[in-house]
Amino acid sequence: MIKSNPFLGKDSDRAEIWDMLVAKDIKAYTQADWSMVENDFLEQEFFAVNAGFDQDPGNWNLAFSRFDDYRDSWLEAARASLDTEYAEPLEDAIHTLTTLEQIEVKDGKAIARKQFDGTIQVVGKEPEILKWQTLYYLKQTPSGWKIVGFTGYLPYTA
């Protein structure tokens, strides 16, 4: 089930951010098509932290200090998903287990909390379990909202 944007017609900033982080990101990932999302980042400002599902920030690490490393990792994971035989349409499955309801917007900056909670059925294998959350850091630019970084694989909380 492809989710519809809950902010559409209510809040243009949050609607734009939701479209970028949910609809477009999921579609690009399931098609392993980086060109769909490559302009959603401010490359020179970008960095990402891996929380490793650990509640202790002292155990987190700077997973991507270079944008190109993140892009390459994203593409590798997306291509691996293309090589996996899922028992259900992947785009629908990811939409079903993805939630993005909390987006704080202030002074041209935003924090968006994207959560994953569910499983994706794989043919002949154990299901893939997705249960974590990511905080995205965004900046408003003349060409729209852009991702400047994120903290990913945070422990899931309701």
mmCIF file with all atom_site columns, C-alpha atoms in Angstrom:
data_model
loop_
_atom_site.group_PDB
_atom_site.id
_atom_site.type_symbol
_atom_site.label_atom_id
_atom_site.label_alt_id
_atom_site.label_comp_id
_atom_site.label_asym_id
_atom_site.label_entity_id
_atom_site.label_seq_id
_atom_site.pdbx_PDB_ins_code
_atom_site.Cartn_x
_atom_site.Cartn_y
_atom_site.Cartn_z
_atom_site.occupancy
_atom_site.B_iso_or_equiv
_atom_site.pdbx_formal_charge
_atom_site.auth_seq_id
_atom_site.auth_comp_id
_atom_site.auth_asym_id
_atom_site.auth_atom_id
_atom_site.pdbx_PDB_model_num
ATOM 1   C CA . MET A 1 1   ? 0.000  0.000   0.000   1.00 0.00 ? 1   MET A CA 1
ATOM 2   C CA . ILE A 1 2   ? 1.564  3.269   -1.127  1.00 0.00 ? 2   ILE A CA 1
ATOM 3   C CA . LYS A 1 3   ? 0.857  5.863   1.559   1.00 0.00 ? 3   LYS A CA 1
ATOM 4   C CA . SER A 1 4   ? -0.380 9.309   0.704   1.00 0.00 ? 4   SER A CA 1
ATOM 5   C CA . ASN A 1 5   ? 1.259  12.452  2.035   1.00 0.00 ? 5   ASN A CA 1
ATOM 6   C CA . PRO A 1 6   ? -0.483 13.421  5.311   1.00 0.00 ? 6   PRO A CA 1
ATOM 7   C CA . PHE A 1 7   ? 0.727  17.040  5.001   1.00 0.00 ? 7   PHE A CA 1
ATOM 8   C CA . LEU A 1 8   ? -0.504 17.669  1.454   1.00 0.00 ? 8   LEU A CA 1
ATOM 9   C CA . GLY A 1 9   ? -2.741 20.743  1.338   1.00 0.00 ? 9   GLY A CA 1
ATOM 10  C CA . LYS A 1 10  ? -2.054 21.502  5.018   1.00 0.00 ? 10  LYS A CA 1
ATOM 11  C CA . ASP A 1 11  ? 1.622  22.447  5.291   1.00 0.00 ? 11  ASP A CA 1
ATOM 12  C CA . SER A 1 12  ? 3.754  22.957  2.182   1.00 0.00 ? 12  SER A CA 1
ATOM 13  C CA . ASP A 1 13  ? 7.133  22.638  3.947   1.00 0.00 ? 13  ASP A CA 1
ATOM 14  C CA . ARG A 1 14  ? 6.252  19.398  5.692   1.00 0.00 ? 14  ARG A CA 1
ATOM 15  C CA . ALA A 1 15  ? 4.569  18.063  2.544   1.00 0.00 ? 15  ALA A CA 1
ATOM 16  C CA . GLU A 1 16  ? 7.749  18.694  0.522   1.00 0.00 ? 16  GLU A CA 1
ATOM 17  C CA . ILE A 1 17  ? 9.925  17.041  3.164   1.00 0.00 ? 17  ILE A CA 1
ATOM 18  C CA . TRP A 1 18  ? 7.574  14.036  3.437   1.00 0.00 ? 18  TRP A CA 1
ATOM 19  C CA . ASP A 1 19  ? 7.550  13.563  -0.343  1.00 0.00 ? 19  ASP A CA 1
ATOM 20  C CA . MET A 1 20  ? 11.355 13.666  -0.424  1.00 0.00 ? 20  MET A CA 1
ATOM 21  C CA . LEU A 1 21  ? 11.989 11.343  2.545   1.00 0.00 ? 21  LEU A CA 1
ATOM 22  C CA . VAL A 1 22  ? 9.166  8.880   1.995   1.00 0.00 ? 22  VAL A CA 1
ATOM 23  C CA . ALA A 1 23  ? 7.615  8.750   -1.476  1.00 0.00 ? 23  ALA A CA 1
ATOM 24  C CA . LYS A 1 24  ? 10.649 9.654   -3.573  1.00 0.00 ? 24  LYS A CA 1
ATOM 25  C CA . ASP A 1 25  ? 13.222 7.911   -1.365  1.00 0.00 ? 25  ASP A CA 1
ATOM 26  C CA . ILE A 1 26  ? 11.315 4.620   -1.314  1.00 0.00 ? 26  ILE A CA 1
ATOM 27  C CA . LYS A 1 27  ? 10.671 4.682   -5.063  1.00 0.00 ? 27  LYS A CA 1
ATOM 28  C CA . ALA A 1 28  ? 14.322 5.504   -5.824  1.00 0.00 ? 28  ALA A CA 1
ATOM 29  C CA . TYR A 1 29  ? 15.613 2.820   -3.463  1.00 0.00 ? 29  TYR A CA 1
ATOM 30  C CA . THR A 1 30  ? 13.327 0.079   -4.786  1.00 0.00 ? 30  THR A CA 1
ATOM 31  C CA . GLN A 1 31  ? 14.435 0.931   -8.334  1.00 0.00 ? 31  GLN A CA 1
ATOM 32  C CA . ALA A 1 32  ? 18.098 1.477   -7.324  1.00 0.00 ? 32  ALA A CA 1
ATOM 33  C CA . ASP A 1 33  ? 17.870 4.813   -9.153  1.00 0.00 ? 33  ASP A CA 1
ATOM 34  C CA . TRP A 1 34  ? 20.148 7.344   -7.439  1.00 0.00 ? 34  TRP A CA 1
ATOM 35  C CA . SER A 1 35  ? 19.308 9.980   -10.060 1.00 0.00 ? 35  SER A CA 1
ATOM 36  C CA . MET A 1 36  ? 15.864 10.325  -8.459  1.00 0.00 ? 36  MET A CA 1
ATOM 37  C CA . VAL A 1 37  ? 17.330 11.544  -5.149  1.00 0.00 ? 37  VAL A CA 1
ATOM 38  C CA . GLU A 1 38  ? 20.783 12.937  -5.961  1.00 0.00 ? 38  GLU A CA 1
ATOM 39  C CA . ASN A 1 39  ? 19.576 16.547  -5.927  1.00 0.00 ? 39  ASN A CA 1
ATOM 40  C CA . ASP A 1 40  ? 17.965 16.161  -2.494  1.00 0.00 ? 40  ASP A CA 1
ATOM 41  C CA . PHE A 1 41  ? 21.279 16.724  -0.675  1.00 0.00 ? 41  PHE A CA 1
ATOM 42  C CA . LEU A 1 42  ? 23.676 19.553  0.063   1.00 0.00 ? 42  LEU A CA 1
ATOM 43  C CA . GLU A 1 43  ? 26.801 17.533  -0.662  1.00 0.00 ? 43  GLU A CA 1
ATOM 44  C CA . GLN A 1 44  ? 29.310 19.955  0.889   1.00 0.00 ? 44  GLN A CA 1
ATOM 45  C CA . GLU A 1 45  ? 27.428 20.040  4.206   1.00 0.00 ? 45  GLU A CA 1
ATOM 46  C CA . PHE A 1 46  ? 26.399 16.397  4.349   1.00 0.00 ? 46  PHE A CA 1
ATOM 47  C CA . PHE A 1 47  ? 27.455 13.891  7.000   1.00 0.00 ? 47  PHE A CA 1
ATOM 48  C CA . ALA A 1 48  ? 25.761 10.923  8.664   1.00 0.00 ? 48  ALA A CA 1
ATOM 49  C CA . VAL A 1 49  ? 25.991 9.232   12.036  1.00 0.00 ? 49  VAL A CA 1
ATOM 50  C CA . ASN A 1 50  ? 25.302 5.526   12.634  1.00 0.00 ? 50  ASN A CA 1
ATOM 51  C CA . ALA A 1 51  ? 23.716 4.918   16.040  1.00 0.00 ? 51  ALA A CA 1
ATOM 52  C CA . GLY A 1 52  ? 24.028 1.152   15.597  1.00 0.00 ? 52  GLY A CA 1
ATOM 53  C CA . PHE A 1 53  ? 20.710 0.572   17.442  1.00 0.00 ? 53  PHE A CA 1
ATOM 54  C CA . ASP A 1 54  ? 22.479 1.710   20.644  1.00 0.00 ? 54  ASP A CA 1
ATOM 55  C CA . GLN A 1 55  ? 20.886 4.181   23.049  1.00 0.00 ? 55  GLN A CA 1
ATOM 56  C CA . ASP A 1 56  ? 24.307 5.391   24.212  1.00 0.00 ? 56  ASP A CA 1
ATOM 57  C CA . PRO A 1 57  ? 25.551 8.230   21.948  1.00 0.00 ? 57  PRO A CA 1
ATOM 58  C CA . GLY A 1 58  ? 29.078 7.430   23.114  1.00 0.00 ? 58  GLY A CA 1
ATOM 59  C CA . ASN A 1 59  ? 28.901 4.306   20.957  1.00 0.00 ? 59  ASN A CA 1
ATOM 60  C CA . TRP A 1 60  ? 27.702 6.057   17.802  1.00 0.00 ? 60  TRP A CA 1
ATOM 61  C CA . ASN A 1 61  ? 30.098 6.714   14.936  1.00 0.00 ? 61  ASN A CA 1
ATOM 62  C CA . LEU A 1 62  ? 30.568 9.058   12.021  1.00 0.00 ? 62  LEU A CA 1
ATOM 63  C CA . ALA A 1 63  ? 29.482 6.607   9.349   1.00 0.00 ? 63  ALA A CA 1
ATOM 64  C CA . PHE A 1 64  ? 29.742 8.970   6.398   1.00 0.00 ? 64  PHE A CA 1
ATOM 65  C CA . SER A 1 65  ? 31.929 12.047  6.507   1.00 0.00 ? 65  SER A CA 1
ATOM 66  C CA . ARG A 1 66  ? 31.997 12.109  2.703   1.00 0.00 ? 66  ARG A CA 1
ATOM 67  C CA . PHE A 1 67  ? 28.857 12.346  0.589   1.00 0.00 ? 67  PHE A CA 1
ATOM 68  C CA . ASP A 1 68  ? 30.273 10.049  -2.119  1.00 0.00 ? 68  ASP A CA 1
ATOM 69  C CA . ASP A 1 69  ? 30.726 7.260   0.433   1.00 0.00 ? 69  ASP A CA 1
ATOM 70  C CA . TYR A 1 70  ? 27.067 7.542   1.435   1.00 0.00 ? 70  TYR A CA 1
ATOM 71  C CA . ARG A 1 71  ? 25.932 7.501   -2.195  1.00 0.00 ? 71  ARG A CA 1
ATOM 72  C CA . ASP A 1 72  ? 28.009 4.398   -2.919  1.00 0.00 ? 72  ASP A CA 1
ATOM 73  C CA . SER A 1 73  ? 26.675 2.593   0.153   1.00 0.00 ? 73  SER A CA 1
ATOM 74  C CA . TRP A 1 74  ? 23.074 3.532   -0.721  1.00 0.00 ? 74  TRP A CA 1
ATOM 75  C CA . LEU A 1 75  ? 23.527 2.219   -4.262  1.00 0.00 ? 75  LEU A CA 1
ATOM 76  C CA . GLU A 1 76  ? 25.101 -1.024  -3.048  1.00 0.00 ? 76  GLU A CA 1
ATOM 77  C CA . ALA A 1 77  ? 22.191 -1.700  -0.685  1.00 0.00 ? 77  ALA A CA 1
ATOM 78  C CA . ALA A 1 78  ? 19.574 -0.717  -3.270  1.00 0.00 ? 78  ALA A CA 1
ATOM 79  C CA . ARG A 1 79  ? 21.140 -2.968  -5.923  1.00 0.00 ? 79  ARG A CA 1
ATOM 80  C CA . ALA A 1 80  ? 21.224 -5.849  -3.427  1.00 0.00 ? 80  ALA A CA 1
ATOM 81  C CA . SER A 1 81  ? 17.486 -5.392  -2.902  1.00 0.00 ? 81  SER A CA 1
ATOM 82  C CA . LEU A 1 82  ? 16.971 -5.705  -6.670  1.00 0.00 ? 82  LEU A CA 1
ATOM 83  C CA . ASP A 1 83  ? 18.734 -9.090  -6.481  1.00 0.00 ? 83  ASP A CA 1
ATOM 84  C CA . THR A 1 84  ? 16.459 -10.277 -3.650  1.00 0.00 ? 84  THR A CA 1
ATOM 85  C CA . GLU A 1 85  ? 13.228 -12.098 -4.428  1.00 0.00 ? 85  GLU A CA 1
ATOM 86  C CA . TYR A 1 86  ? 10.562 -10.601 -2.209  1.00 0.00 ? 86  TYR A CA 1
ATOM 87  C CA . ALA A 1 87  ? 7.220  -12.300 -1.640  1.00 0.00 ? 87  ALA A CA 1
ATOM 88  C CA . GLU A 1 88  ? 5.454  -8.958  -1.860  1.00 0.00 ? 88  GLU A CA 1
ATOM 89  C CA . PRO A 1 89  ? 5.956  -5.756  -3.848  1.00 0.00 ? 89  PRO A CA 1
ATOM 90  C CA . LEU A 1 90  ? 8.939  -4.073  -2.176  1.00 0.00 ? 90  LEU A CA 1
ATOM 91  C CA . GLU A 1 91  ? 7.763  -0.482  -2.613  1.00 0.00 ? 91  GLU A CA 1
ATOM 92  C CA . ASP A 1 92  ? 4.393  -1.288  -1.023  1.00 0.00 ? 92  ASP A CA 1
ATOM 93  C CA . ALA A 1 93  ? 6.058  -3.225  1.808   1.00 0.00 ? 93  ALA A CA 1
ATOM 94  C CA . ILE A 1 94  ? 8.429  -0.394  2.695   1.00 0.00 ? 94  ILE A CA 1
ATOM 95  C CA . HIS A 1 95  ? 5.592  2.148   2.613   1.00 0.00 ? 95  HIS A CA 1
ATOM 96  C CA . THR A 1 96  ? 3.562  -0.055  4.957   1.00 0.00 ? 96  THR A CA 1
ATOM 97  C CA . LEU A 1 97  ? 6.264  -0.127  7.637   1.00 0.00 ? 97  LEU A CA 1
ATOM 98  C CA . THR A 1 98  ? 7.460  3.499   7.249   1.00 0.00 ? 98  THR A CA 1
ATOM 99  C CA . THR A 1 99  ? 6.112  6.385   9.296   1.00 0.00 ? 99  THR A CA 1
ATOM 100 C CA . LEU A 1 100 ? 7.061  10.056  9.055   1.00 0.00 ? 100 LEU A CA 1
ATOM 101 C CA . GLU A 1 101 ? 4.755  12.134  11.219  1.00 0.00 ? 101 GLU A CA 1
ATOM 102 C CA . GLN A 1 102 ? 7.139  14.328  13.217  1.00 0.00 ? 102 GLN A CA 1
ATOM 103 C CA . ILE A 1 103 ? 8.771  17.154  11.300  1.00 0.00 ? 103 ILE A CA 1
ATOM 104 C CA . GLU A 1 104 ? 9.944  20.215  13.204  1.00 0.00 ? 104 GLU A CA 1
ATOM 105 C CA . VAL A 1 105 ? 10.503 23.267  11.010  1.00 0.00 ? 105 VAL A CA 1
ATOM 106 C CA . LYS A 1 106 ? 12.180 26.379  12.401  1.00 0.00 ? 106 LYS A CA 1
ATOM 107 C CA . ASP A 1 107 ? 14.091 29.253  10.794  1.00 0.00 ? 107 ASP A CA 1
ATOM 108 C CA . GLY A 1 108 ? 14.812 27.470  7.518   1.00 0.00 ? 108 GLY A CA 1
ATOM 109 C CA . LYS A 1 109 ? 15.974 24.270  9.204   1.00 0.00 ? 109 LYS A CA 1
ATOM 110 C CA . ALA A 1 110 ? 14.103 21.039  9.916   1.00 0.00 ? 110 ALA A CA 1
ATOM 111 C CA . ILE A 1 111 ? 14.411 17.760  11.777  1.00 0.00 ? 111 ILE A CA 1
ATOM 112 C CA . ALA A 1 112 ? 12.338 14.869  10.483  1.00 0.00 ? 112 ALA A CA 1
ATOM 113 C CA . ARG A 1 113 ? 11.832 11.587  12.372  1.00 0.00 ? 113 ARG A CA 1
ATOM 114 C CA . LYS A 1 114 ? 11.364 8.657   10.002  1.00 0.00 ? 114 LYS A CA 1
ATOM 115 C CA . GLN A 1 115 ? 10.502 5.331   11.612  1.00 0.00 ? 115 GLN A CA 1
ATOM 116 C CA . PHE A 1 116 ? 10.593 1.782   10.316  1.00 0.00 ? 116 PHE A CA 1
ATOM 117 C CA . ASP A 1 117 ? 8.612  -0.924  12.101  1.00 0.00 ? 117 ASP A CA 1
ATOM 118 C CA . GLY A 1 118 ? 7.769  -4.177  10.356  1.00 0.00 ? 118 GLY A CA 1
ATOM 119 C CA . THR A 1 119 ? 8.927  -7.037  8.200   1.00 0.00 ? 119 THR A CA 1
ATOM 120 C CA . ILE A 1 120 ? 9.304  -7.687  4.493   1.00 0.00 ? 120 ILE A CA 1
ATOM 121 C CA . GLN A 1 121 ? 8.678  -11.226 3.305   1.00 0.00 ? 121 GLN A CA 1
ATOM 122 C CA . VAL A 1 122 ? 11.516 -12.810 1.306   1.00 0.00 ? 122 VAL A CA 1
ATOM 123 C CA . VAL A 1 123 ? 10.969 -15.907 -0.841  1.00 0.00 ? 123 VAL A CA 1
ATOM 124 C CA . GLY A 1 124 ? 12.586 -18.961 0.748   1.00 0.00 ? 124 GLY A CA 1
ATOM 125 C CA . LYS A 1 125 ? 14.240 -16.998 3.558   1.00 0.00 ? 125 LYS A CA 1
ATOM 126 C CA . GLU A 1 126 ? 13.493 -15.419 6.888   1.00 0.00 ? 126 GLU A CA 1
ATOM 127 C CA . PRO A 1 127 ? 11.710 -12.071 6.566   1.00 0.00 ? 127 PRO A CA 1
ATOM 128 C CA . GLU A 1 128 ? 13.772 -8.895  6.666   1.00 0.00 ? 128 GLU A CA 1
ATOM 129 C CA . ILE A 1 129 ? 13.054 -7.050  9.905   1.00 0.00 ? 129 ILE A CA 1
ATOM 130 C CA . LEU A 1 130 ? 13.129 -3.271  9.851   1.00 0.00 ? 130 LEU A CA 1
ATOM 131 C CA . LYS A 1 131 ? 12.809 -1.736  13.318  1.00 0.00 ? 131 LYS A CA 1
ATOM 132 C CA . TRP A 1 132 ? 14.691 1.537   13.788  1.00 0.00 ? 132 TRP A CA 1
ATOM 133 C CA . GLN A 1 133 ? 14.387 5.248   13.251  1.00 0.00 ? 133 GLN A CA 1
ATOM 134 C CA . THR A 1 134 ? 16.362 7.963   11.539  1.00 0.00 ? 134 THR A CA 1
ATOM 135 C CA . LEU A 1 135 ? 16.569 11.670  12.293  1.00 0.00 ? 135 LEU A CA 1
ATOM 136 C CA . TYR A 1 136 ? 17.115 13.700  9.129   1.00 0.00 ? 136 TYR A CA 1
ATOM 137 C CA . TYR A 1 137 ? 18.568 17.211  9.269   1.00 0.00 ? 137 TYR A CA 1
ATOM 138 C CA . LEU A 1 138 ? 17.384 19.506  6.497   1.00 0.00 ? 138 LEU A CA 1
ATOM 139 C CA . LYS A 1 139 ? 17.948 23.027  5.271   1.00 0.00 ? 139 LYS A CA 1
ATOM 140 C CA . GLN A 1 140 ? 15.672 25.197  3.165   1.00 0.00 ? 140 GLN A CA 1
ATOM 141 C CA . THR A 1 141 ? 17.351 26.527  0.030   1.00 0.00 ? 141 THR A CA 1
ATOM 142 C CA . PRO A 1 142 ? 16.118 28.603  -2.926  1.00 0.00 ? 142 PRO A CA 1
ATOM 143 C CA . SER A 1 143 ? 15.591 25.305  -4.775  1.00 0.00 ? 143 SER A CA 1
ATOM 144 C CA . GLY A 1 144 ? 13.684 23.631  -1.917  1.00 0.00 ? 144 GLY A CA 1
ATOM 145 C CA . TRP A 1 145 ? 14.470 21.530  1.130   1.00 0.00 ? 145 TRP A CA 1
ATOM 146 C CA . LYS A 1 146 ? 17.785 19.655  1.114   1.00 0.00 ? 146 LYS A CA 1
ATOM 147 C CA . ILE A 1 147 ? 19.215 16.951  3.372   1.00 0.00 ? 147 ILE A CA 1
ATOM 148 C CA . VAL A 1 148 ? 22.402 18.021  5.163   1.00 0.00 ? 148 VAL A CA 1
ATOM 149 C CA . GLY A 1 149 ? 22.736 14.900  7.287   1.00 0.00 ? 149 GLY A CA 1
ATOM 150 C CA . PHE A 1 150 ? 21.117 12.278  9.429   1.00 0.00 ? 150 PHE A CA 1
ATOM 151 C CA . THR A 1 151 ? 21.524 10.042  12.442  1.00 0.00 ? 151 THR A CA 1
ATOM 152 C CA . GLY A 1 152 ? 20.430 6.561   11.419  1.00 0.00 ? 152 GLY A CA 1
ATOM 153 C CA . TYR A 1 153 ? 19.813 3.188   12.985  1.00 0.00 ? 153 TYR A CA 1
ATOM 154 C CA . LEU A 1 154 ? 18.568 4.751   16.185  1.00 0.00 ? 154 LEU A CA 1
ATOM 155 C CA . PRO A 1 155 ? 16.736 2.307   18.463  1.00 0.00 ? 155 PRO A CA 1
ATOM 156 C CA . TYR A 1 156 ? 13.027 2.233   17.640  1.00 0.00 ? 156 TYR A CA 1
ATOM 157 C CA . THR A 1 157 ? 10.698 3.994   20.034  1.00 0.00 ? 157 THR A CA 1
ATOM 158 C CA . ALA A 1 158 ? 6.944  4.324   19.623  1.00 0.00 ? 158 ALA A CA 1
#
